Tab-separated table of C-alpha atoms and ligand atoms in Angstrom:
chain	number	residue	atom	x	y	z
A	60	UNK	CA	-8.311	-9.778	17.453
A	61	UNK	CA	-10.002	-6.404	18.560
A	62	UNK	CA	-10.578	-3.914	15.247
A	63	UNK	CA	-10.140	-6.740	13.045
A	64	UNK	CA	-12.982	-9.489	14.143
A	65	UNK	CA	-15.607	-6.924	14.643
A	66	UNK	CA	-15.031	-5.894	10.861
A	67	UNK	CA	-15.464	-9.095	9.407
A	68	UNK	CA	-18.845	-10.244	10.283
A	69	UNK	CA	-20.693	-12.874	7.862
A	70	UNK	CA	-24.743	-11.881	8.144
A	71	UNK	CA	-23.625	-7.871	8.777
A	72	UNK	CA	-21.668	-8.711	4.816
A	73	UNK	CA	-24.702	-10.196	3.824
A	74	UNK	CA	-26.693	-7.203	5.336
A	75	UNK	CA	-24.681	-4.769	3.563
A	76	UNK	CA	-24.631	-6.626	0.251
A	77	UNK	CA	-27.997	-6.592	0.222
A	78	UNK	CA	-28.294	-2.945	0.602
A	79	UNK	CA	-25.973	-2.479	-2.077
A	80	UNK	CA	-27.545	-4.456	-4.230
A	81	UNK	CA	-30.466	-2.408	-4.004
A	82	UNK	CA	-29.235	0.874	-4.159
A	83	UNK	CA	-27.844	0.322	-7.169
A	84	UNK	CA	-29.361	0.921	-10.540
A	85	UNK	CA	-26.737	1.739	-12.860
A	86	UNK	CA	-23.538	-0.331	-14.203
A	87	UNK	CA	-20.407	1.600	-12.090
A	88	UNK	CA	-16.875	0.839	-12.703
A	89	UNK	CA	-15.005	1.052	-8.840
A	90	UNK	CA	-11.337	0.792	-8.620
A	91	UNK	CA	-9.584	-0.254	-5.759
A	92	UNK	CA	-6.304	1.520	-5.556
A	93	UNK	CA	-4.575	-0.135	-3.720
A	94	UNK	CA	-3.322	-3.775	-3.665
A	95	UNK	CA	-4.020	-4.668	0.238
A	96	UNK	CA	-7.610	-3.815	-0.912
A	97	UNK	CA	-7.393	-6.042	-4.251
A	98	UNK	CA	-6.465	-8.689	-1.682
A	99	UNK	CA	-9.144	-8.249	0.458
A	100	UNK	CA	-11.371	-8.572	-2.238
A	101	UNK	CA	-10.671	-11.686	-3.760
A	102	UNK	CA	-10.156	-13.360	0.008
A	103	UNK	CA	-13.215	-12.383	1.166
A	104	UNK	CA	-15.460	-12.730	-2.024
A	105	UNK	CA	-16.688	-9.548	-2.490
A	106	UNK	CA	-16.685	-9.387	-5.984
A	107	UNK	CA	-19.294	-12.360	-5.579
A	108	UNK	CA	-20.863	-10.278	-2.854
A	109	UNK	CA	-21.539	-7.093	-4.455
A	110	UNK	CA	-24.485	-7.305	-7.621
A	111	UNK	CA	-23.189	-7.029	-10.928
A	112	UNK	CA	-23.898	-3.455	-11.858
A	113	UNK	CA	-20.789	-2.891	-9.719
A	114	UNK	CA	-17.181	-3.486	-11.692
A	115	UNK	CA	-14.677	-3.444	-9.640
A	116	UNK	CA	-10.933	-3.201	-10.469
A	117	UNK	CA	-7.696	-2.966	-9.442
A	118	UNK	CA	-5.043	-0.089	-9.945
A	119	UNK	CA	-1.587	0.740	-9.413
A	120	UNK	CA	-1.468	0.385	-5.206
A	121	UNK	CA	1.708	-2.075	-4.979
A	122	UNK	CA	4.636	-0.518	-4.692
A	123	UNK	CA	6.463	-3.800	-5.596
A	124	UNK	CA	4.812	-3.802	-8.823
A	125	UNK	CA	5.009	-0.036	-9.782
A	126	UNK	CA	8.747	-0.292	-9.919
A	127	UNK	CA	10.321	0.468	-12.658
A	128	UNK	CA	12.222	-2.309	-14.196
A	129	UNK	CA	15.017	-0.006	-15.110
A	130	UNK	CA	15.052	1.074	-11.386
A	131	UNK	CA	14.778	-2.399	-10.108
A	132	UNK	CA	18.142	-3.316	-12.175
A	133	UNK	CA	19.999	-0.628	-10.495
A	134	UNK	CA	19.140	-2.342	-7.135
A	135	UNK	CA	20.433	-5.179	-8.545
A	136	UNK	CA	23.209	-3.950	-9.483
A	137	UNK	CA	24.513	-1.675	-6.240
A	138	UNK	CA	24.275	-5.293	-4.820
A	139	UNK	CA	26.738	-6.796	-7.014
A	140	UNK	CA	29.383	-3.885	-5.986
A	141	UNK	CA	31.897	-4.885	-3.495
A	142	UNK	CA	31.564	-4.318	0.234
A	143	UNK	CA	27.683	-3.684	-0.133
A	144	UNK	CA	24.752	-4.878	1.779
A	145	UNK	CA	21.391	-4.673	0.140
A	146	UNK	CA	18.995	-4.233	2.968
A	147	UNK	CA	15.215	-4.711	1.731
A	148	UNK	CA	11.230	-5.291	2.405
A	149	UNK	CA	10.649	-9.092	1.530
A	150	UNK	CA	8.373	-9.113	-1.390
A	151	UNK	CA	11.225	-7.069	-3.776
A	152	UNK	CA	13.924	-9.457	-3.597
A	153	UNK	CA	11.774	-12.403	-6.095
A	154	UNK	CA	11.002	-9.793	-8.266
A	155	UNK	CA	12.607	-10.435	-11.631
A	156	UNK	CA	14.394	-7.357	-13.240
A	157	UNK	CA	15.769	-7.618	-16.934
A	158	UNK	CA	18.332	-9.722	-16.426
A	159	UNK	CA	18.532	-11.226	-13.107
A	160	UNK	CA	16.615	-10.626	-9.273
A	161	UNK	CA	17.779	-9.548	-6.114
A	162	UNK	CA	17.728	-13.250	-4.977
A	163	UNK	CA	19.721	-14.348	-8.033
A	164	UNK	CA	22.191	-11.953	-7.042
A	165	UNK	CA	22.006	-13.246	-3.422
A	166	UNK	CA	22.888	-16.952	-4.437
A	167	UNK	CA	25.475	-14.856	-6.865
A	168	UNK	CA	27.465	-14.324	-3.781
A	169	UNK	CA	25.959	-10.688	-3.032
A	170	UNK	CA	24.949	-9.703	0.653
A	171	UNK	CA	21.233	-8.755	0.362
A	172	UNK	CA	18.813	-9.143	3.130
A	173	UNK	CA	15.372	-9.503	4.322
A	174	UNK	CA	14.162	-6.658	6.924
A	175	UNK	CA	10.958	-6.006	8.264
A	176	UNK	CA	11.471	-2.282	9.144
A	177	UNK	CA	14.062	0.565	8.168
A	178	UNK	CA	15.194	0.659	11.831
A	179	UNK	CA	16.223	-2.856	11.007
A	180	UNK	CA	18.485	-1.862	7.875
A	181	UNK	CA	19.901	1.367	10.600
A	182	UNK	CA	20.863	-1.654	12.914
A	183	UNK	CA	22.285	-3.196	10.003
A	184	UNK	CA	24.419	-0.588	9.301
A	185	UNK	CA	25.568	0.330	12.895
A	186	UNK	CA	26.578	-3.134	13.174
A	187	UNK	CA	28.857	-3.459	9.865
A	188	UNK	CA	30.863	-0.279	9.648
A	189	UNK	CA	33.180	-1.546	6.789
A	190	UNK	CA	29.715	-1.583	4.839
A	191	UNK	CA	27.901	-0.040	2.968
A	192	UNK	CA	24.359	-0.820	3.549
A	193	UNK	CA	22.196	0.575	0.955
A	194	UNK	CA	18.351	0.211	1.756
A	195	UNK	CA	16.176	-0.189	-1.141
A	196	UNK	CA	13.368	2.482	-0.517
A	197	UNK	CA	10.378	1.077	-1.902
A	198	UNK	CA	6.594	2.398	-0.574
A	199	UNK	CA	3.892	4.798	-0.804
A	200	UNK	CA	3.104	7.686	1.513
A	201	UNK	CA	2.443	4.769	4.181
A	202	UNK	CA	6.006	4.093	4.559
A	203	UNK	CA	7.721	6.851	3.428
A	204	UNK	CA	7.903	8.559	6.779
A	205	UNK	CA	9.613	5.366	8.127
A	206	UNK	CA	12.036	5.746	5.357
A	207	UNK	CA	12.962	9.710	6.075
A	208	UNK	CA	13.275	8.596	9.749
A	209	UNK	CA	15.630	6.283	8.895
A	210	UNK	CA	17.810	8.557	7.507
A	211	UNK	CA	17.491	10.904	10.575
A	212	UNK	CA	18.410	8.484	12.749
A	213	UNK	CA	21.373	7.444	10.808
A	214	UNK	CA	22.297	11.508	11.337
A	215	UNK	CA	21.586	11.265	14.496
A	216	UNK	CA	23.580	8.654	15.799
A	217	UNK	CA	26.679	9.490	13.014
A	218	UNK	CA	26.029	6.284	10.777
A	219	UNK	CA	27.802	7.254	8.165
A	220	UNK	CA	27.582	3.855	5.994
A	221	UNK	CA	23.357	3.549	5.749
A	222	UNK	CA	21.987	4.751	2.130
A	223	UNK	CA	18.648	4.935	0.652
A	224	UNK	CA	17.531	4.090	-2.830
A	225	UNK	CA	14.436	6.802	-2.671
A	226	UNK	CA	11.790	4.820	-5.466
A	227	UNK	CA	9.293	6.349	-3.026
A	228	UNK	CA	6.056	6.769	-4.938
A	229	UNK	CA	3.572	9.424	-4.206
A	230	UNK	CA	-0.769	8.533	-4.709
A	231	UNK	CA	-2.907	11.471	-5.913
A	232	UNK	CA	-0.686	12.047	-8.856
A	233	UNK	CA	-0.690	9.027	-10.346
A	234	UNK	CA	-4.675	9.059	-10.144
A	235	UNK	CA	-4.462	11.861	-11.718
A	236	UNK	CA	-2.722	10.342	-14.365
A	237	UNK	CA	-4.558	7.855	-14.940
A	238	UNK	CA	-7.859	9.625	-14.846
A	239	UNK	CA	-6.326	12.411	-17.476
A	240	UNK	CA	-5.188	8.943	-19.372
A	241	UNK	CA	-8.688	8.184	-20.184
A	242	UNK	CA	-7.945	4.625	-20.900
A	243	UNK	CA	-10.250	3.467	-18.663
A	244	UNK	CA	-13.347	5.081	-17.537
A	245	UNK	CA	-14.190	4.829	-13.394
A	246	UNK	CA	-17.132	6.194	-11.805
A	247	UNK	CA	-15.096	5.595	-8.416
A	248	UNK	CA	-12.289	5.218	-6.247
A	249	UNK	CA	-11.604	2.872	-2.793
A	250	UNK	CA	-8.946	5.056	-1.612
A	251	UNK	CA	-6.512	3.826	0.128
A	252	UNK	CA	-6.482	3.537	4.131
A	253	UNK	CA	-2.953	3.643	5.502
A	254	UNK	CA	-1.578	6.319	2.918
A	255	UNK	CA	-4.912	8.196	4.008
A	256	UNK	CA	-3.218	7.534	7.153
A	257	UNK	CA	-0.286	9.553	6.575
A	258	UNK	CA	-1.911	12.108	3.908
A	259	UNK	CA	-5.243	12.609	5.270
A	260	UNK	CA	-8.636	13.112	2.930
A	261	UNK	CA	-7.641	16.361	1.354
A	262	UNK	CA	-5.349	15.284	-1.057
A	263	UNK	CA	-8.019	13.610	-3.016
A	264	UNK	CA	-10.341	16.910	-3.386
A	265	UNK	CA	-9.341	17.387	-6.999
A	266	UNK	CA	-10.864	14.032	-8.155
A	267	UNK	CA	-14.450	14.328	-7.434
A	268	UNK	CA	-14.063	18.365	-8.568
A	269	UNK	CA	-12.282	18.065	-11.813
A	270	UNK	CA	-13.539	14.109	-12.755
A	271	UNK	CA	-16.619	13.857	-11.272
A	272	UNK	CA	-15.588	10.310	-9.710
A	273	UNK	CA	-16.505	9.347	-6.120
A	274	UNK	CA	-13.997	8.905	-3.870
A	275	UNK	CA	-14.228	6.677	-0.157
A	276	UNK	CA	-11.028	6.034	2.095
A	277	UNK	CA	-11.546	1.740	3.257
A	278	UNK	CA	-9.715	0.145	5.947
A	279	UNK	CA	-9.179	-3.537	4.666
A	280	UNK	CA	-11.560	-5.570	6.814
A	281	UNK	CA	-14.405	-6.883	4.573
A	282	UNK	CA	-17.142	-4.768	6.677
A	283	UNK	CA	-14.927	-2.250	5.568
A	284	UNK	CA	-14.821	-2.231	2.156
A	285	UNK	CA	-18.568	-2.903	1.864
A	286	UNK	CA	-19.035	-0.470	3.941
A	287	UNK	CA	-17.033	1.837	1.545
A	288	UNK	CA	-18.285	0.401	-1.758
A	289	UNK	CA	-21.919	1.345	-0.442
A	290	UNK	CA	-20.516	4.860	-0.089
A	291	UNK	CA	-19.724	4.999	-3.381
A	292	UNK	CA	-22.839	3.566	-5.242
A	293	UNK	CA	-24.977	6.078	-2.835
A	294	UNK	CA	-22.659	8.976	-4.142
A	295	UNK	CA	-22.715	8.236	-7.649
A	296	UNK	CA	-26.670	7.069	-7.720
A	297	UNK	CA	-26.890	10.701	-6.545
A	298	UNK	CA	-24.702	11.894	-8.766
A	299	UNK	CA	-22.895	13.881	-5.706
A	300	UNK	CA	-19.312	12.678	-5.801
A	301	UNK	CA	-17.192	13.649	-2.825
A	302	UNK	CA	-14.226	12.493	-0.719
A	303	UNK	CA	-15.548	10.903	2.331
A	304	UNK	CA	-13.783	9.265	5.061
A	305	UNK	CA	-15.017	5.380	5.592
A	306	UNK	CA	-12.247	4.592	7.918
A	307	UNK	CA	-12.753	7.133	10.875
A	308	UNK	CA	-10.818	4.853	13.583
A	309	UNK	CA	-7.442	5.386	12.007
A	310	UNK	CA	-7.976	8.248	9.042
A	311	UNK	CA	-8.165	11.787	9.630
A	312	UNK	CA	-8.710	14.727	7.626
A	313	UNK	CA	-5.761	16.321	7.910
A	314	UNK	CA	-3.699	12.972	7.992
A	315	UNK	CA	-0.697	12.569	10.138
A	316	UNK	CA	0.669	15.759	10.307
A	317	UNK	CA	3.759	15.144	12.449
A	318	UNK	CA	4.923	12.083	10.137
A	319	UNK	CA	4.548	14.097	6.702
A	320	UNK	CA	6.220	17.110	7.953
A	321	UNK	CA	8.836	14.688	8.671
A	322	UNK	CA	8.751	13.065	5.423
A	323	UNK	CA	8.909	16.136	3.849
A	324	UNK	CA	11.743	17.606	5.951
A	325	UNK	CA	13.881	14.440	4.481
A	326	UNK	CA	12.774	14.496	1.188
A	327	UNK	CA	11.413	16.709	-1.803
A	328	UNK	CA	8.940	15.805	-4.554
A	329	UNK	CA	10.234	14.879	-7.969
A	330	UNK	CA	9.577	12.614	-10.703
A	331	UNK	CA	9.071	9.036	-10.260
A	332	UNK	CA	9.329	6.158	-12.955
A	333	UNK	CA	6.292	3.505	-12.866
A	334	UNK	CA	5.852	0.049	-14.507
A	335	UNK	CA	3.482	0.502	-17.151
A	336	UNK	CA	2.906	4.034	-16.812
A	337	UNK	CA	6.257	5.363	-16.954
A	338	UNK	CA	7.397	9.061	-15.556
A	339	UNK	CA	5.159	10.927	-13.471
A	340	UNK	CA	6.212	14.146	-12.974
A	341	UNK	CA	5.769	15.343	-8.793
A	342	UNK	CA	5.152	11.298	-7.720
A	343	UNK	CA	8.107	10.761	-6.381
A	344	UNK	CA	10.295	11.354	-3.386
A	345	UNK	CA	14.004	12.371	-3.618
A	346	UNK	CA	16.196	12.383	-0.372
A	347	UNK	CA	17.250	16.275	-0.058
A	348	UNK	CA	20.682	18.107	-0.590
A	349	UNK	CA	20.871	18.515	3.278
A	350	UNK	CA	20.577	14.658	3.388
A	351	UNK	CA	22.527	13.760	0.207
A	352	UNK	CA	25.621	11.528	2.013
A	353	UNK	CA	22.453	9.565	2.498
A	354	UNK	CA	21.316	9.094	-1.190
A	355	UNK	CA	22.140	6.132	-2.926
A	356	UNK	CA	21.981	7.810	-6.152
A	357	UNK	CA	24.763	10.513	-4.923
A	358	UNK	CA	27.140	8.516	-3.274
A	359	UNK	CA	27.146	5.367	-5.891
A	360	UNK	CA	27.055	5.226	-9.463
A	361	UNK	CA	26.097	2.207	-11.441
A	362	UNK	CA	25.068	1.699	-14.950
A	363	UNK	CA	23.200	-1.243	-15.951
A	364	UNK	CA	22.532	-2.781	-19.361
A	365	UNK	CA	19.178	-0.756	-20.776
A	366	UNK	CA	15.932	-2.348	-19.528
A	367	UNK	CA	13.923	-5.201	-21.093
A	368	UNK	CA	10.387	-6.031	-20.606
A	369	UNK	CA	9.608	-9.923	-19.230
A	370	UNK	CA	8.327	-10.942	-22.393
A	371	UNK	CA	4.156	-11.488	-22.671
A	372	UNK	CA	3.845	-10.353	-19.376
A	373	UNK	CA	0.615	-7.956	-18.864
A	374	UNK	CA	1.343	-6.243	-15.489
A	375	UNK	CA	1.720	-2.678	-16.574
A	376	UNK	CA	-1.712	-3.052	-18.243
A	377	UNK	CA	-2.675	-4.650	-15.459
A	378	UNK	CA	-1.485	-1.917	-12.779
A	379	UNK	CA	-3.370	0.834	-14.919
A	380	UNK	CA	-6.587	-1.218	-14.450
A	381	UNK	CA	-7.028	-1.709	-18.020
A	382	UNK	CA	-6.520	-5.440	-18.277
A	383	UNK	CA	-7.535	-8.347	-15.444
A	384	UNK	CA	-4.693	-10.853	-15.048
A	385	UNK	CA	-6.512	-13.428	-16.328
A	386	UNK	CA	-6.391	-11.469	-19.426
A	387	UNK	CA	-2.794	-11.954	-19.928
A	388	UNK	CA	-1.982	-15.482	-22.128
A	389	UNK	CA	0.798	-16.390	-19.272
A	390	UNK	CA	-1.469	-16.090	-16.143
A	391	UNK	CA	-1.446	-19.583	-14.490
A	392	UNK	CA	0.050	-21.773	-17.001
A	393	UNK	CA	3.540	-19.791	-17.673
A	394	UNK	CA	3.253	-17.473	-14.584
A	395	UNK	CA	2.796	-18.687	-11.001
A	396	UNK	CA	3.784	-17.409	-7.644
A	397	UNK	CA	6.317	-20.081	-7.870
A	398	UNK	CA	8.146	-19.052	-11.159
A	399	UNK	CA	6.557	-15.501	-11.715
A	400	UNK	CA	7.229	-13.595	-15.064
A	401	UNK	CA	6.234	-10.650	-13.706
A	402	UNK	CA	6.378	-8.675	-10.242
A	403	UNK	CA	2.061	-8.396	-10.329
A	404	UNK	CA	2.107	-12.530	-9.305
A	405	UNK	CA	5.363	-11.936	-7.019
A	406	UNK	CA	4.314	-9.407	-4.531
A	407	UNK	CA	1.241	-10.420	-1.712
A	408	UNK	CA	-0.455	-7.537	-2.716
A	409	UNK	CA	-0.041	-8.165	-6.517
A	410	UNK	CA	-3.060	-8.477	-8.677
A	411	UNK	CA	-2.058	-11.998	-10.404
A	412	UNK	CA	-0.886	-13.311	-7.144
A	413	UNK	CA	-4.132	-12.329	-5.991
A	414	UNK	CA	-6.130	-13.652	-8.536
A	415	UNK	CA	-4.344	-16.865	-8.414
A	416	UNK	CA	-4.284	-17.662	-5.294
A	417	UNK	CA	-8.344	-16.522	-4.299
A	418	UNK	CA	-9.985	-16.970	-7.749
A	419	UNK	CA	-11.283	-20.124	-8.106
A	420	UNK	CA	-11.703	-20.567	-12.305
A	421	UNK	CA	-15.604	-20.589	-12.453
A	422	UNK	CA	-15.672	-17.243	-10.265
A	423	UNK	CA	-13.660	-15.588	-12.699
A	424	UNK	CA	-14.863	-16.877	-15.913
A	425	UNK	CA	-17.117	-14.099	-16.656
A	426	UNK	CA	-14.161	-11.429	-16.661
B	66	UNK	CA	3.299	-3.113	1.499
B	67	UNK	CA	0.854	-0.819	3.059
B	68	UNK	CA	-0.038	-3.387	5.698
B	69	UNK	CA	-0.990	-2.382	9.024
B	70	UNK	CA	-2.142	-3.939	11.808
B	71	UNK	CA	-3.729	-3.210	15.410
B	72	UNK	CA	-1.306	-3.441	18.389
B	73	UNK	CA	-2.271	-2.511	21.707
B	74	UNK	CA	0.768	-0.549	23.774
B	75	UNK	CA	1.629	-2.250	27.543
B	76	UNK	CA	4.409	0.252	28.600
B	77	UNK	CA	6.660	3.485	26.797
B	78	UNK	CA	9.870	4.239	27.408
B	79	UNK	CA	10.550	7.569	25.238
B	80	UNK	CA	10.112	6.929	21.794
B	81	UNK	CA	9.555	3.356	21.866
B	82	UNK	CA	6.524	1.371	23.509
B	83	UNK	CA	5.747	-2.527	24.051
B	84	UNK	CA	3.328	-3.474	22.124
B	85	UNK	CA	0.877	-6.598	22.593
B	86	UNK	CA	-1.391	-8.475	20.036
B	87	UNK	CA	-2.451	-12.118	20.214
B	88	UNK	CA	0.331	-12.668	22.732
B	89	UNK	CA	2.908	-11.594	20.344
B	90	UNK	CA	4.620	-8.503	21.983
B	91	UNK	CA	6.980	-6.484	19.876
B	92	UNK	CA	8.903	-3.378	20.372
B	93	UNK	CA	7.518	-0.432	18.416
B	94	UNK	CA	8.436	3.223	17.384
B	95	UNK	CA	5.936	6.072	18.274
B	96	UNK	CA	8.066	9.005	17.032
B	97	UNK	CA	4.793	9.180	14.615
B	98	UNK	CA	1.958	9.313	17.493
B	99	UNK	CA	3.663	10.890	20.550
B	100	UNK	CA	0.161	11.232	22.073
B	101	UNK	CA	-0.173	7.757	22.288
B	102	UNK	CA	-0.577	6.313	25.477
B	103	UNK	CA	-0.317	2.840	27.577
B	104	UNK	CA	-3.405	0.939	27.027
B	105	UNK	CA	-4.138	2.334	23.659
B	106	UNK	CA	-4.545	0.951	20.234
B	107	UNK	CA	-2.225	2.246	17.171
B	108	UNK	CA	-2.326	0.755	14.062
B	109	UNK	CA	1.566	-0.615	13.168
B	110	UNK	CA	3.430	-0.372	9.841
B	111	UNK	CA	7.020	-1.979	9.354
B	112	UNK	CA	7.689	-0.902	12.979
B	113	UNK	CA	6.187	1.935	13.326
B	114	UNK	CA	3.101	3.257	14.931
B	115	UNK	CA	1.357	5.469	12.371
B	116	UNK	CA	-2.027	6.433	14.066
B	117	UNK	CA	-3.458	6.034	17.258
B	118	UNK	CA	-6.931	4.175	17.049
B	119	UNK	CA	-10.021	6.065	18.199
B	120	UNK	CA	-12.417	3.393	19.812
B	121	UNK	CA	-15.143	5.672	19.788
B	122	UNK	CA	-15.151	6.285	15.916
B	123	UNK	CA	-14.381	2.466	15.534
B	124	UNK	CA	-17.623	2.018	17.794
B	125	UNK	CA	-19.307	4.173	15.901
B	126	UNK	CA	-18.720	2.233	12.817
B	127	UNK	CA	-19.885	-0.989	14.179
B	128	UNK	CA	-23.466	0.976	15.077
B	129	UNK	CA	-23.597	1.904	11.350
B	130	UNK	CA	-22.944	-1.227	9.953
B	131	UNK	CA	-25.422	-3.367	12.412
B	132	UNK	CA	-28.625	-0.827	11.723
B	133	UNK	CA	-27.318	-1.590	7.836
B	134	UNK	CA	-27.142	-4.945	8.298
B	135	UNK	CA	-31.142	-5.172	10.648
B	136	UNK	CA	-32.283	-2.705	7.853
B	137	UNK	CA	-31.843	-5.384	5.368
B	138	UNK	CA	-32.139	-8.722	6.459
B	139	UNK	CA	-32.471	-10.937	3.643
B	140	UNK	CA	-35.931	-12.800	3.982
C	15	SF4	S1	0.140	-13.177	-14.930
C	15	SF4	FE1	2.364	-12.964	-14.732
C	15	SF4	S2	3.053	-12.505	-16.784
C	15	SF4	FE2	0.859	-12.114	-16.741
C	15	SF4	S3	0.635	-9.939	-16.203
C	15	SF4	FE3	0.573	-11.087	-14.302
C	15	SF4	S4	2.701	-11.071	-13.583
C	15	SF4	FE4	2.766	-10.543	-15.761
């Protein structure tokens, strides 16, 4: 397919590789935001690719994952209310939550569905007007602006039964948390490509200013993300860290203006509450008082039991980059993308789901 | 979650366009890129077209990577 077999190349990998491999002199530690990336990685054997000065690991880029169990619970229960349909993005309905799932609440005898865009959920909702179809809004700035257009179109066309459950999560300040954090030290970042979409290369600034740690926007092919990683070993071996763009076809500077003004017309930054990190003040997005017969959290009120932790499960360790799933005891033999403890081996772009499903055991012994 | 993927658009009708990739055509919003145009390439998240593709930049990338790559073949 054009943009995506040009980008994948065997000998230009091995071309690249090579080059990296001799540009670098020091031990780096890379992380790679975002989870379509983490992916990518283990598909495409990169980290088998790339010499061993370079570390690479993965952080917090799956909005799946970064939900907060507490959060996830409410979802679960708005679906258990009467005369409610849960309209959501596949991956979040396997996830378990304290005490039950989305999908145990389905076989429970609650309506919650599978859509694969928020003009999907609108239709939902046009087409059930005794409903109340409550959309769980899960996402990064990639899919936020498909979330706040939702809600304008439900204005629009005088849907008065469509609802969002705003969990959006917002990127630069959660790196910022995490590099303030100090629990981990990186040298630099594989920012991510679609919210760089949306957000553009500016947001970032602060990170090679105030930390000193290389930043490059990938796109996801694995030309790509060589491409990018050989960006950042050339930055750091000079010791110039920067933002740079290694994504041109798709990411501007400036982003996407017309969809963030959008996005921000809808909604206003606020707090957000992430697995294993917990509240990040300015991360999140909350749906506006002009929009507010559209917020979830206005028009319903539901109190769950207090949240519990799956039990052994590493994934908030493992979404701050400080562990590697195979770290955690339950990884393969307790955990599996069949009967998953934890929402890291549930999601596609989860790390254990990753690791599991492209890390052969003697690849991964040494980490 | 952040997936997106190449679509190339065969006709608009206001808001919405056809979109075509490996014979799989699906009906798209471009509320995000209204300068997209029929015969172009926008990349496509949940439904939505969220950038336009510039071949020349993508072209450009391919140049860098194959003077990396005949820079460094591996003897
Ligand atoms: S392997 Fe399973 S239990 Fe362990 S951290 Fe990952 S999701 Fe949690």
């Amino acid at each position: 397919m054009k943009f995506i077999d040009e980008y994948q190349d065997n000998k230009l990998a091995r071309g690249l590789a090579y080059k990296i491999a001799k540009r670098s002199t020091t031990t780096i530690r890379l992380m790679e935001f975002c989870g379509g990336h983490t992916h990518a990685i283990l598909r495409y054997g990169i980290r088998q690719l790339v010499p061993k000065t370079v570390e690479m690991r993965s952080g917090p880029g799956c909005p799946v994952c970064v939900t907060a169990t507490a959060d996830l619970d409410k979802a679960i229960a708005l679906a258990h209310l009467p005369d409610v349909i849960i309209t959501t993005f596949g991956d979040m309905i396997r996830v378990p939550g304290s005490y039950s799932s989305l999908q145990q609440a389905k076989a429970e005898g609650a309506d919650v569905r599978i859509v694969y865009s928020t003009i999907d959920a609108v239709e939902i909702a046009r087409a059930n007007p005794r409903k109340s179809v409550i959309f769980i809004g899960i996402g990064f700035e990639t899919t936020a602006p498909t979330i706040a257009a939702s809600i304008l179109k439900a204005q629009q066309d005088k849907i008065e039964n469509f609802y969002v459950l705003s969990l959006n999560k917002l990127t630069p300040p959660v790196m910022k948390v995490l590099l303030d954090s100090g629990e981990i030290k990186l040298d630099g970042i594989v920012c991510p490509g679609h919210v760089s979409v949306i957000i553009g290369s500016h947001p970032y600034e602060f990170i090679p200013r105030d930390y000193r740690v290389a930043c490059v926007i990938s796109g996801f092919e694995p030309l790509d993300i060589l491409l990018c990683i050989d960006k950042l070993v050339e930055q750091i071996e000079k010791g110039e860290p920067k933002v740079e763009i290694a994504y041109p076809r798709v990411v501007r500077p400036e982003g996407n203006i017309k969809a963030w003004q959008l996005t921000e017309n809808v909604f206003e930054i606020g707090e957000a509450n992430w697995r294993g990190i917990g509240i990040v003040p300015q991360s999140g997005l909350k749906v506006r008082g002009k929009y507010e017969q559209f917020d979830a959290d206005k028009a319903f009120s539901v109190s769950p039991k207090p949240p519990r932790e799956p039990k052994g499960c590493r994934c908030g360790d493992v979404i701050r980059g400080a562990a590697m799933p195979l770290e955690c005891k339950l990884f393969r033999k307790v955990c599996t993308p069949e009967s998953p403890v934890g929402p890291c081996m549930v999601s596609s772009e989860g790390a254990c789901a990753a690791y599991y499903q492209y890390g052969p055991p003697e690849n991964l012994q040494d980490f | 979650m952040c997936l997106a993927v190449p679509v190339k658009i065969v006709s608009i009708d206001g808001d919405a366009a056809e979109t075509e990739i490996a014979g799989v055509r699906r009906r798209v919003s471009i509320a995000f890129t209204p300068e997209a145009k029929v015969g172009d390439y926008v990349l496509l998240h949940t439904g939505y077209a969220i950038s336009v593709i510039d071949e020349a930049e993508a072209e450009e990338t391919l140049k860098l990577l194959e003077e990396i790559a005949s820079l460094n073949e591996v003897h």
